[in-house]
Amino acid sequence: MSPQVSEARPRDREATRERILQAARTLFGEHGYERVTVRMIAASAEANIALVGRYFGSKAGLFAAVLQGEPDLHTLFEGDLESLPRRLAEYTAERMQHPSDSPIVRTLERFASHPEVRDVARERLITAVLSPLEARLTGPDAGARARMATSIFLGVSAMRRRIGPRTPTRADVDRLTAVFEACLADGPQGAVE
Amino acid sequence: MSPQVSEARPRDREATRERILQAARTLFGEHGYERVTVRMIAASAEANIALVGRYFGSKAGLFAAVLQGEPDLHTLFEGDLESLPRRLAEYTAERMQHPSDSPIVRTLERFASHPEVRDVARERLITAVLSPLEARLTGPDAGARARMATSIFLGVSAMRRRIGPRTPTRADVDRLTAVFEACLADGPQGAVE
DNA sequence: ACGGCTAGTAAACGAGCGTATACTCGGTTG
DNA sequence: CAACCGAGTATACGCTCGTTTACTAGCCGT
């Protein structure tokens, strides 16, 4: 028998850890925390179940590691302020089309009620989305406006996936832009009237 | 010993069924489908676990019965069209303050990925919220506008509860009103510019 | 060549889940 | 009073979960 029957993997702690992390990233983003089992992750990573506990302590620890490793959305909030609503709208629309992109956002969208997980996800949401967005805003109530925009930013796509996974049209993006303008405007009542 | 030691309940099939249904309504609304166990429901209703299966077939059947029994939101969408955005905004804001109200909405907000449950919840969401709202709209893209408004309507409060359960201020409601106006307007680009 | 460290494995643990079964017992009916 | 129907009960089944334990086997320094 030739030795490449099963293509034995070299023993590499760091590479295995990374495979598990990547599998968890994908699966958590796809199905959410509670619906993904440690066995699913291990199978997807082609690693032994026990290694998840060994390298990350627990399932919640692995989830935290996933969130830690995800890049921030800073670049989305940078650039000129005037076109920020449209950038948010386009990013939101894109997430509707390619739901497997951006596992962190999908994970945050559906992070559930597991107490252990809720706190770490909440903190991550604040540092990755809410705070950088708020930092860009001027005028009164910047915190409240950023909070509402974040809610729409994440909440819309979480719901949209449920009530009709249509690909957003140009008009949808335009409307979404108007929505973000209305909620980010620094006037006393936003874009109303 | 007086006979009221444990205040033995009279045997009443319909009353017991109703106690289970009410307990499920509350718990599902509070914690979502997956996080509520049949045992929790039975304990809360002070009924035997087996009765849940007897009266509702299964946990998913009980969930469906809860959704069936909840009243529609028709009244919210009735009335004059001009003030509809504000009514939506105020209702959304109220749900942020009193999250235990309206179990159906909370349930729909967080209905998860259980296939059995997703379909019934989706259908209920469409008939209770999306369709009546769409029926009120005129102009082109009424379906798309109603879909986006529904997404915001449910998604915002679902997210808001995560990133900061503050009671909405007057300015928040105003901003939310502007948001709904922007997304419900029948112009080509809503309220923008 | 050969211990020893360690990545990786196999298997089981205890707990909790939804569900199903066999039973008890109170109230009504003949 | 006795037979019976059905509401309510106690309990266990089969399963999956996250986690842990005891073990195997490859690589390295000497």
Short mmCIF file of C-alpha atoms (C1' of nucleotides) in Angstrom, two decimals, chain C residues 3-30:
data_model
loop_
_atom_site.label_atom_id
_atom_site.label_comp_id
_atom_site.label_asym_id
_atom_site.label_seq_id
_atom_site.Cartn_x
_atom_site.Cartn_y
_atom_site.Cartn_z
"C1'" DG C 3 13.33 7.90 27.04
"C1'" DG C 4 10.28 11.75 27.51
"C1'" DC C 5 7.37 15.36 26.11
"C1'" DT C 6 3.16 16.12 23.74
"C1'" DA C 7 -0.17 16.19 19.72
"C1'" DG C 8 -3.73 13.43 18.80
"C1'" DT C 9 -7.18 9.61 19.77
"C1'" DA C 10 -11.01 6.70 21.57
"C1'" DA C 11 -14.38 6.20 24.67
"C1'" DA C 12 -17.18 7.24 28.21
"C1'" DC C 13 -19.32 10.37 31.75
"C1'" DG C 14 -23.22 12.79 33.76
"C1'" DA C 15 -26.72 15.84 32.73
"C1'" DG C 16 -30.52 17.53 30.20
"C1'" DC C 17 -33.53 17.21 26.44
"C1'" DG C 18 -38.30 15.79 24.10
"C1'" DT C 19 -41.18 12.08 24.19
"C1'" DA C 20 -43.69 7.74 25.41
"C1'" DT C 21 -45.49 4.26 28.51
"C1'" DA C 22 -47.87 2.26 32.28
"C1'" DC C 23 -50.23 3.45 36.07
"C1'" DT C 24 -53.47 5.90 39.82
"C1'" DC C 25 -57.51 7.71 41.10
"C1'" DG C 26 -61.58 10.78 41.17
"C1'" DG C 27 -66.19 11.50 39.21
"C1'" DT C 28 -69.92 10.03 36.65
"C1'" DT C 29 -73.15 6.48 35.08
"C1'" DG C 30 -75.87 2.29 35.07
#
